[in-house]
mmCIF file of C-alpha atoms and ligand atoms in Angstrom:
data_model
loop_
_atom_site.group_PDB
_atom_site.id
_atom_site.type_symbol
_atom_site.label_atom_id
_atom_site.label_comp_id
_atom_site.label_asym_id
_atom_site.label_seq_id
_atom_site.Cartn_x
_atom_site.Cartn_y
_atom_site.Cartn_z
ATOM 1 C CA MET F 1 -13.829 -11.372 -2.407
ATOM 2 C CA ASN F 2 -17.513 -10.897 -3.202
ATOM 3 C CA ASP F 3 -17.458 -7.475 -4.823
ATOM 4 C CA LYS F 4 -14.143 -7.937 -6.600
ATOM 5 C CA GLN F 5 -15.560 -7.080 -9.990
ATOM 6 C CA THR F 6 -17.712 -4.063 -9.033
ATOM 7 C CA PRO F 7 -16.542 -1.420 -11.518
ATOM 8 C CA ASP F 8 -15.184 1.890 -10.272
ATOM 9 C CA ALA F 9 -17.377 4.699 -11.646
ATOM 10 C CA ILE F 10 -16.928 7.100 -8.712
ATOM 11 C CA TYR F 11 -15.632 9.968 -10.859
ATOM 12 C CA ALA F 12 -17.410 9.006 -14.108
ATOM 13 C CA LYS F 13 -20.010 11.796 -13.866
ATOM 14 C CA PRO F 14 -19.151 15.466 -13.314
ATOM 15 C CA HIS F 15 -19.066 16.331 -9.576
ATOM 16 C CA ASP F 16 -20.320 19.830 -8.598
ATOM 17 C CA GLN F 17 -17.504 20.061 -6.124
ATOM 18 C CA ILE F 18 -14.455 17.837 -5.804
ATOM 19 C CA VAL F 19 -13.871 16.979 -2.164
ATOM 20 C CA ASP F 20 -10.731 15.337 -0.762
ATOM 21 C CA PHE F 21 -10.559 11.589 -1.450
ATOM 22 C CA GLU F 22 -11.675 9.328 1.420
ATOM 23 C CA PHE F 23 -11.561 5.569 1.939
ATOM 24 C CA ASN F 24 -15.321 5.354 2.574
ATOM 25 C CA ASP F 25 -17.986 2.722 1.787
ATOM 26 C CA ALA F 26 -18.274 3.766 -1.864
ATOM 27 C CA VAL F 27 -14.514 3.365 -2.360
ATOM 28 C CA ALA F 28 -14.348 0.074 -0.438
ATOM 29 C CA ARG F 29 -17.082 -1.371 -2.712
ATOM 30 C CA VAL F 30 -15.091 -0.730 -5.905
ATOM 31 C CA PHE F 31 -11.574 -0.869 -4.457
ATOM 32 C CA PRO F 32 -10.193 -4.000 -6.201
ATOM 33 C CA ASP F 33 -11.212 -2.614 -9.605
ATOM 34 C CA MET F 34 -10.003 0.907 -8.741
ATOM 35 C CA ILE F 35 -6.533 -0.095 -7.588
ATOM 36 C CA ARG F 36 -5.975 -2.599 -10.409
ATOM 37 C CA ARG F 37 -6.869 0.045 -13.035
ATOM 38 C CA SER F 38 -4.935 2.870 -11.339
ATOM 39 C CA VAL F 39 -1.698 1.346 -10.034
ATOM 40 C CA PRO F 40 0.483 -0.179 -12.758
ATOM 41 C CA GLY F 41 1.971 -3.491 -11.671
ATOM 42 C CA TYR F 42 -0.351 -3.852 -8.659
ATOM 43 C CA GLY F 43 -1.194 -7.521 -9.346
ATOM 44 C CA THR F 44 2.466 -8.485 -9.757
ATOM 45 C CA LEU F 45 3.385 -6.616 -6.594
ATOM 46 C CA ILE F 46 0.731 -8.412 -4.566
ATOM 47 C CA THR F 47 1.939 -11.791 -5.836
ATOM 48 C CA MET F 48 5.571 -10.907 -5.056
ATOM 49 C CA LEU F 49 4.674 -9.783 -1.518
ATOM 50 C CA GLY F 50 3.819 -13.436 -0.920
ATOM 51 C CA LEU F 51 7.312 -14.455 -2.024
ATOM 52 C CA LEU F 52 8.976 -11.747 0.079
ATOM 53 C CA ALA F 53 7.001 -12.888 3.121
ATOM 54 C CA GLU F 54 8.019 -16.489 2.429
ATOM 55 C CA GLU F 55 11.651 -15.411 2.300
ATOM 56 C CA TYR F 56 11.785 -13.040 5.293
ATOM 57 C CA THR F 57 9.203 -14.232 7.807
ATOM 58 C CA GLN F 58 10.924 -15.535 10.919
ATOM 59 C CA PRO F 59 9.462 -18.415 12.975
ATOM 60 C CA ASN F 60 7.113 -17.392 15.795
ATOM 61 C CA SER F 61 6.873 -13.757 14.637
ATOM 62 C CA ASN F 62 4.242 -11.275 13.504
ATOM 63 C CA ILE F 63 3.748 -9.846 10.013
ATOM 64 C CA TYR F 64 2.080 -6.437 9.761
ATOM 65 C CA ASP F 65 0.079 -5.258 6.749
ATOM 66 C CA LEU F 66 -0.330 -1.525 7.400
ATOM 67 C CA GLY F 67 -3.111 0.185 5.443
ATOM 68 C CA CYS F 68 -4.380 -3.244 4.449
ATOM 69 C CA SER F 69 -7.538 -2.038 2.608
ATOM 70 C CA LEU F 70 -9.368 -5.228 1.600
ATOM 71 C CA GLY F 71 -6.490 -7.530 2.578
ATOM 72 C CA ALA F 72 -4.934 -8.364 -0.798
ATOM 73 C CA ALA F 73 -1.363 -8.290 0.571
ATOM 74 C CA SER F 74 -2.318 -10.240 3.702
ATOM 75 C CA LEU F 75 -4.000 -12.929 1.618
ATOM 76 C CA SER F 76 -0.985 -13.242 -0.673
ATOM 77 C CA MET F 77 1.422 -13.485 2.283
ATOM 78 C CA ARG F 78 -0.850 -15.836 4.195
ATOM 79 C CA ARG F 79 -0.713 -18.361 1.374
ATOM 80 C CA ARG F 80 3.095 -18.481 1.326
ATOM 81 C CA ILE F 81 4.353 -18.007 4.878
ATOM 82 C CA PRO F 82 6.000 -21.326 5.768
ATOM 83 C CA HIS F 83 5.810 -21.030 9.593
ATOM 84 C CA HIS F 84 2.456 -21.963 11.101
ATOM 85 C CA ASP F 85 3.289 -20.262 14.412
ATOM 86 C CA CYS F 86 3.227 -16.824 12.716
ATOM 87 C CA ARG F 87 0.381 -14.344 12.720
ATOM 88 C CA ILE F 88 -0.526 -11.546 10.299
ATOM 89 C CA ILE F 89 -1.926 -8.328 11.708
ATOM 90 C CA ALA F 90 -3.799 -6.379 9.034
ATOM 91 C CA VAL F 91 -4.522 -2.774 10.004
ATOM 92 C CA ASP F 92 -6.557 -0.001 8.403
ATOM 93 C CA ASN F 93 -8.244 3.050 9.889
ATOM 94 C CA SER F 94 -11.165 2.887 7.457
ATOM 95 C CA GLU F 95 -14.038 0.912 8.955
ATOM 96 C CA ALA F 96 -15.468 0.315 5.480
ATOM 97 C CA MET F 97 -12.193 -1.354 4.496
ATOM 98 C CA THR F 98 -11.654 -3.462 7.624
ATOM 99 C CA LYS F 99 -15.252 -4.769 7.531
ATOM 100 C CA GLN F 100 -14.849 -6.056 3.984
ATOM 101 C CA CYS F 101 -11.279 -7.195 4.722
ATOM 102 C CA SER F 102 -12.480 -9.379 7.608
ATOM 103 C CA ASP F 103 -15.003 -11.054 5.284
ATOM 104 C CA ASN F 104 -12.307 -11.657 2.669
ATOM 105 C CA ILE F 105 -9.995 -13.214 5.261
ATOM 106 C CA ALA F 106 -12.828 -15.396 6.607
ATOM 107 C CA ASP F 107 -13.535 -16.689 3.078
ATOM 108 C CA ASP F 108 -9.905 -17.809 2.686
ATOM 109 C CA LEU F 109 -8.889 -21.163 4.077
ATOM 110 C CA SER F 110 -5.118 -20.737 4.562
ATOM 111 C CA PRO F 111 -3.945 -21.842 8.003
ATOM 112 C CA ILE F 112 -1.979 -18.719 9.075
ATOM 113 C CA GLU F 113 -3.935 -16.645 11.599
ATOM 114 C CA VAL F 114 -4.877 -13.123 10.442
ATOM 115 C CA ASN F 115 -6.170 -10.476 12.868
ATOM 116 C CA VAL F 116 -7.850 -7.487 11.229
ATOM 117 C CA LEU F 117 -7.680 -4.260 13.240
ATOM 118 C CA CYS F 118 -9.433 -0.951 12.629
ATOM 119 C CA ALA F 119 -6.754 1.406 13.957
ATOM 120 C CA ASP F 120 -4.434 4.236 13.054
ATOM 121 C CA ILE F 121 -1.006 2.862 12.148
ATOM 122 C CA ARG F 122 0.611 5.933 13.740
ATOM 123 C CA GLU F 123 -0.551 4.731 17.142
ATOM 124 C CA LEU F 124 0.548 1.100 16.987
ATOM 125 C CA LYS F 125 3.349 -0.832 18.622
ATOM 126 C CA PHE F 126 4.709 -3.628 16.478
ATOM 127 C CA GLU F 127 5.484 -6.758 18.453
ATOM 128 C CA ARG F 128 7.894 -9.519 17.366
ATOM 129 C CA ALA F 129 7.698 -8.128 13.836
ATOM 130 C CA SER F 130 9.751 -9.852 11.133
ATOM 131 C CA VAL F 131 7.945 -8.377 8.097
ATOM 132 C CA ILE F 132 6.121 -5.044 7.926
ATOM 133 C CA VAL F 133 4.353 -4.022 4.715
ATOM 134 C CA LEU F 134 3.351 -0.484 3.769
ATOM 135 C CA ASN F 135 1.837 -1.146 0.342
ATOM 136 C CA PHE F 136 0.839 2.313 -0.969
ATOM 137 C CA THR F 137 -0.035 3.622 2.509
ATOM 138 C CA LEU F 138 2.805 5.922 3.655
ATOM 139 C CA GLN F 139 1.930 8.312 0.803
ATOM 140 C CA PHE F 140 -1.398 9.085 2.543
ATOM 141 C CA LEU F 141 0.221 10.287 5.794
ATOM 142 C CA PRO F 142 1.106 13.971 6.128
ATOM 143 C CA PRO F 143 4.782 14.128 5.046
ATOM 144 C CA GLU F 144 5.957 15.467 8.411
ATOM 145 C CA GLN F 145 4.550 12.361 10.155
ATOM 146 C CA ARG F 146 6.276 9.772 7.985
ATOM 147 C CA LEU F 147 9.681 9.786 9.697
ATOM 148 C CA GLN F 148 8.153 9.000 13.103
ATOM 149 C CA LEU F 149 6.197 6.012 11.762
ATOM 150 C CA LEU F 150 9.271 4.635 9.965
ATOM 151 C CA GLN F 151 11.363 5.098 13.115
ATOM 152 C CA ASN F 152 8.748 3.182 15.134
ATOM 153 C CA ILE F 153 8.837 0.411 12.537
ATOM 154 C CA TYR F 154 12.632 0.235 12.591
ATOM 155 C CA THR F 155 12.747 0.142 16.405
ATOM 156 C CA ASP F 156 10.155 -2.615 16.668
ATOM 157 C CA LEU F 157 11.463 -4.858 13.835
ATOM 158 C CA LEU F 158 13.383 -7.947 14.917
ATOM 159 C CA PRO F 159 17.053 -8.083 13.832
ATOM 160 C CA GLY F 160 17.057 -9.091 10.166
ATOM 161 C CA GLY F 161 13.435 -7.964 9.880
ATOM 162 C CA VAL F 162 12.236 -6.189 6.742
ATOM 163 C CA LEU F 163 10.013 -3.319 5.717
ATOM 164 C CA VAL F 164 8.415 -3.469 2.273
ATOM 165 C CA LEU F 165 7.510 0.066 1.237
ATOM 166 C CA SER F 166 5.542 0.573 -1.991
ATOM 167 C CA GLU F 167 4.749 4.110 -3.121
ATOM 168 C CA LYS F 168 3.808 6.317 -6.022
ATOM 169 C CA ILE F 169 7.000 8.251 -6.749
ATOM 170 C CA VAL F 170 8.062 11.571 -8.225
ATOM 171 C CA PHE F 171 11.283 12.333 -10.124
ATOM 172 C CA ASP F 172 13.731 15.198 -9.773
ATOM 173 C CA ASP F 173 14.574 15.069 -13.472
ATOM 174 C CA ALA F 174 11.830 16.938 -15.384
ATOM 175 C CA ASP F 175 12.094 14.773 -18.528
ATOM 176 C CA GLU F 176 11.853 11.551 -16.538
ATOM 177 C CA ALA F 177 8.894 12.921 -14.554
ATOM 178 C CA GLU F 178 7.074 13.883 -17.738
ATOM 179 C CA LEU F 179 7.759 10.531 -19.386
ATOM 180 C CA LEU F 180 6.580 8.375 -16.489
ATOM 181 C CA ASP F 181 3.523 10.551 -15.773
ATOM 182 C CA LYS F 182 2.588 10.261 -19.425
ATOM 183 C CA LEU F 183 2.913 6.473 -19.324
ATOM 184 C CA HIS F 184 0.782 6.341 -16.177
ATOM 185 C CA LEU F 185 -1.892 8.402 -17.962
ATOM 186 C CA THR F 186 -1.754 6.018 -20.922
ATOM 187 C CA PHE F 187 -2.153 3.106 -18.493
ATOM 188 C CA LYS F 188 -5.280 4.635 -16.908
ATOM 189 C CA LYS F 189 -6.824 5.427 -20.309
ATOM 190 C CA ALA F 190 -6.067 1.899 -21.542
ATOM 191 C CA ASN F 191 -7.935 0.639 -18.467
ATOM 192 C CA GLY F 192 -11.066 2.541 -19.500
ATOM 193 C CA TYR F 193 -10.849 5.699 -17.383
ATOM 194 C CA SER F 194 -12.092 8.822 -19.198
ATOM 195 C CA GLU F 195 -10.328 12.204 -19.185
ATOM 196 C CA LEU F 196 -13.059 13.441 -16.807
ATOM 197 C CA GLU F 197 -12.546 10.575 -14.354
ATOM 198 C CA ILE F 198 -8.789 11.005 -14.431
ATOM 199 C CA SER F 199 -8.910 14.747 -13.844
ATOM 200 C CA GLN F 200 -11.584 14.642 -11.096
ATOM 201 C CA LYS F 201 -9.710 11.873 -9.255
ATOM 202 C CA ARG F 202 -6.445 13.794 -9.588
ATOM 203 C CA SER F 203 -8.070 16.835 -7.931
ATOM 204 C CA ALA F 204 -9.562 14.681 -5.157
ATOM 205 C CA LEU F 205 -6.144 13.153 -4.398
ATOM 206 C CA GLU F 206 -4.111 16.337 -4.680
ATOM 207 C CA ASN F 207 -4.018 17.151 -0.947
ATOM 208 C CA VAL F 208 -4.309 13.563 0.213
ATOM 209 C CA LEU F 209 -1.702 11.521 -1.691
ATOM 210 C CA ILE F 210 1.655 13.282 -1.531
ATOM 211 C CA PRO F 211 4.376 11.283 -3.307
ATOM 212 C CA GLU F 212 8.106 11.569 -2.645
ATOM 213 C CA SER F 213 11.156 10.681 -4.755
ATOM 214 C CA MET F 214 13.191 7.467 -4.505
ATOM 215 C CA PRO F 215 16.295 9.316 -3.222
ATOM 216 C CA GLU F 216 14.142 10.825 -0.437
ATOM 217 C CA HIS F 217 12.859 7.371 0.532
ATOM 218 C CA HIS F 218 16.301 5.721 0.468
ATOM 219 C CA GLN F 219 18.001 8.547 2.385
ATOM 220 C CA ARG F 220 15.376 8.544 5.135
ATOM 221 C CA LEU F 221 15.493 4.750 5.535
ATOM 222 C CA LYS F 222 19.298 4.770 5.691
ATOM 223 C CA ALA F 223 19.303 7.664 8.186
ATOM 224 C CA ILE F 224 16.907 5.722 10.409
ATOM 225 C CA GLY F 225 19.380 2.828 10.446
ATOM 226 C CA PHE F 226 18.194 0.264 7.870
ATOM 227 C CA LYS F 227 21.364 -1.491 6.691
ATOM 228 C CA GLN F 228 20.005 -2.010 3.184
ATOM 229 C CA SER F 229 17.344 -0.198 1.171
ATOM 230 C CA SER F 230 16.855 -1.531 -2.361
ATOM 231 C CA CYS F 231 14.287 -0.894 -5.047
ATOM 232 C CA TRP F 232 13.084 -4.378 -6.031
ATOM 233 C CA PHE F 233 10.151 -3.316 -8.233
ATOM 234 C CA GLN F 234 9.159 -0.377 -10.416
ATOM 235 C CA CYS F 235 6.415 0.086 -12.987
ATOM 236 C CA PHE F 236 6.235 3.617 -14.408
ATOM 237 C CA ASN F 237 5.878 6.004 -11.426
ATOM 238 C CA PHE F 238 5.128 3.302 -8.840
ATOM 239 C CA ALA F 239 7.904 1.507 -6.983
ATOM 240 C CA SER F 240 8.620 -0.737 -4.044
ATOM 241 C CA ILE F 241 11.583 -0.791 -1.680
ATOM 242 C CA LEU F 242 12.834 -3.635 0.486
ATOM 243 C CA ALA F 243 14.549 -2.238 3.600
ATOM 244 C CA ILE F 244 16.438 -4.658 5.835
ATOM 245 C CA LYS F 245 17.245 -4.007 9.504
HETATM 246 C C1 GEK Q 301 -3.279 -3.090 -0.850
HETATM 247 N N1 GEK Q 301 -2.213 -1.938 1.006
HETATM 248 O O1 GEK Q 301 -4.297 -3.407 -1.478
HETATM 249 N N2 GEK Q 301 -3.834 4.244 9.554
HETATM 250 C C2 GEK Q 301 -4.343 3.118 9.002
HETATM 251 N N3 GEK Q 301 -4.670 3.020 7.687
HETATM 252 C C3 GEK Q 301 -4.494 4.104 6.916
HETATM 253 C C4 GEK Q 301 -3.970 5.308 7.422
HETATM 254 C C5 GEK Q 301 -3.637 5.360 8.810
HETATM 255 N N4 GEK Q 301 -3.138 6.463 9.359
HETATM 256 N N5 GEK Q 301 -3.906 6.222 6.411
HETATM 257 C C6 GEK Q 301 -4.368 5.595 5.301
HETATM 258 N N6 GEK Q 301 -4.731 4.322 5.607
HETATM 259 C C7 GEK Q 301 -3.401 -1.970 0.151
HETATM 260 C C8 GEK Q 301 -3.655 -0.654 -0.540
HETATM 261 S S1 GEK Q 301 -4.581 1.904 -0.072
HETATM 262 C C9 GEK Q 301 -3.665 2.604 -1.365
HETATM 263 C C10 GEK Q 301 -3.543 0.530 0.367
HETATM 264 C C11 GEK Q 301 -4.473 3.285 -2.413
HETATM 265 C C12 GEK Q 301 -5.274 3.297 4.708
HETATM 266 C C13 GEK Q 301 -6.493 3.742 3.896
HETATM 267 O O2 GEK Q 301 -7.689 3.646 4.636
HETATM 268 C C14 GEK Q 301 -6.439 2.796 2.702
HETATM 269 O O3 GEK Q 301 -7.230 1.651 2.887
HETATM 270 C C15 GEK Q 301 -4.950 2.426 2.593
HETATM 271 O O4 GEK Q 301 -4.306 3.012 3.721
HETATM 272 C C16 GEK Q 301 -4.262 2.932 1.326
HETATM 273 O O5 GEK Q 301 -2.175 -3.627 -0.984
HETATM 274 O O6 GEK Q 301 -5.705 3.317 -2.369
HETATM 275 O O7 GEK Q 301 -3.769 3.836 -3.372
#
């Protein structure tokens, strides 16, 4: 990844007006630095996605990385999938992201085929899917559209197929919410973000990233039909669920 180290200074100076956050060229340029400094546990999660793909990928099947950004999850999975007749389909509706993602995939020499698509994940059909990853993507869909996407995923998954769903989460218990928000703030400050950057980014994300609670996630996945829905990772207010069909 060429621009891996480009530092995120998007909200470092005061903005006259805070507009809703977009995955544009400016964000794509600094994305690896931005996500590493904003999402606690991101690096571990990406590494573990490789192990989950190794465990759950079925021979002659497709693996979908939905909201792939620059392809970090696809690259991690690509390096560990043991079946050479499998294909990863990495999808994002930001052209800035898919352009850079394609370059990152081309620079990597692993044998598993990866197709990068610029498309809206709400309009896709998933074919012969054994593993589908939504790594911090569902949270950017309007809440009323999430059930439909998850139902499509469930319908299209092969028997025994899995969904890995990573999200920022909220808590019903006020003390727990306060504690984990505070720790997330400490994490961002420790990673060099100023109060100004943190507050401007929070405003930009307010209408765009709408987190839900773990009980909401588990209940919806169970209601759709997933036979198991387990939290396998949590760091502060960020968590990941493994749902098995
Ligand atoms: C990672 N998974 O590095 N269709 C396609 N893509 C979408 C849609 C949509 N409807 N909505 C949002 N996106 C990545 C990180 S980032 C998370 C995922 C974050 C895309 C959006 O363009 C962006 O690239 C990605 O989802 C969310 O493991 O920035 O916190």
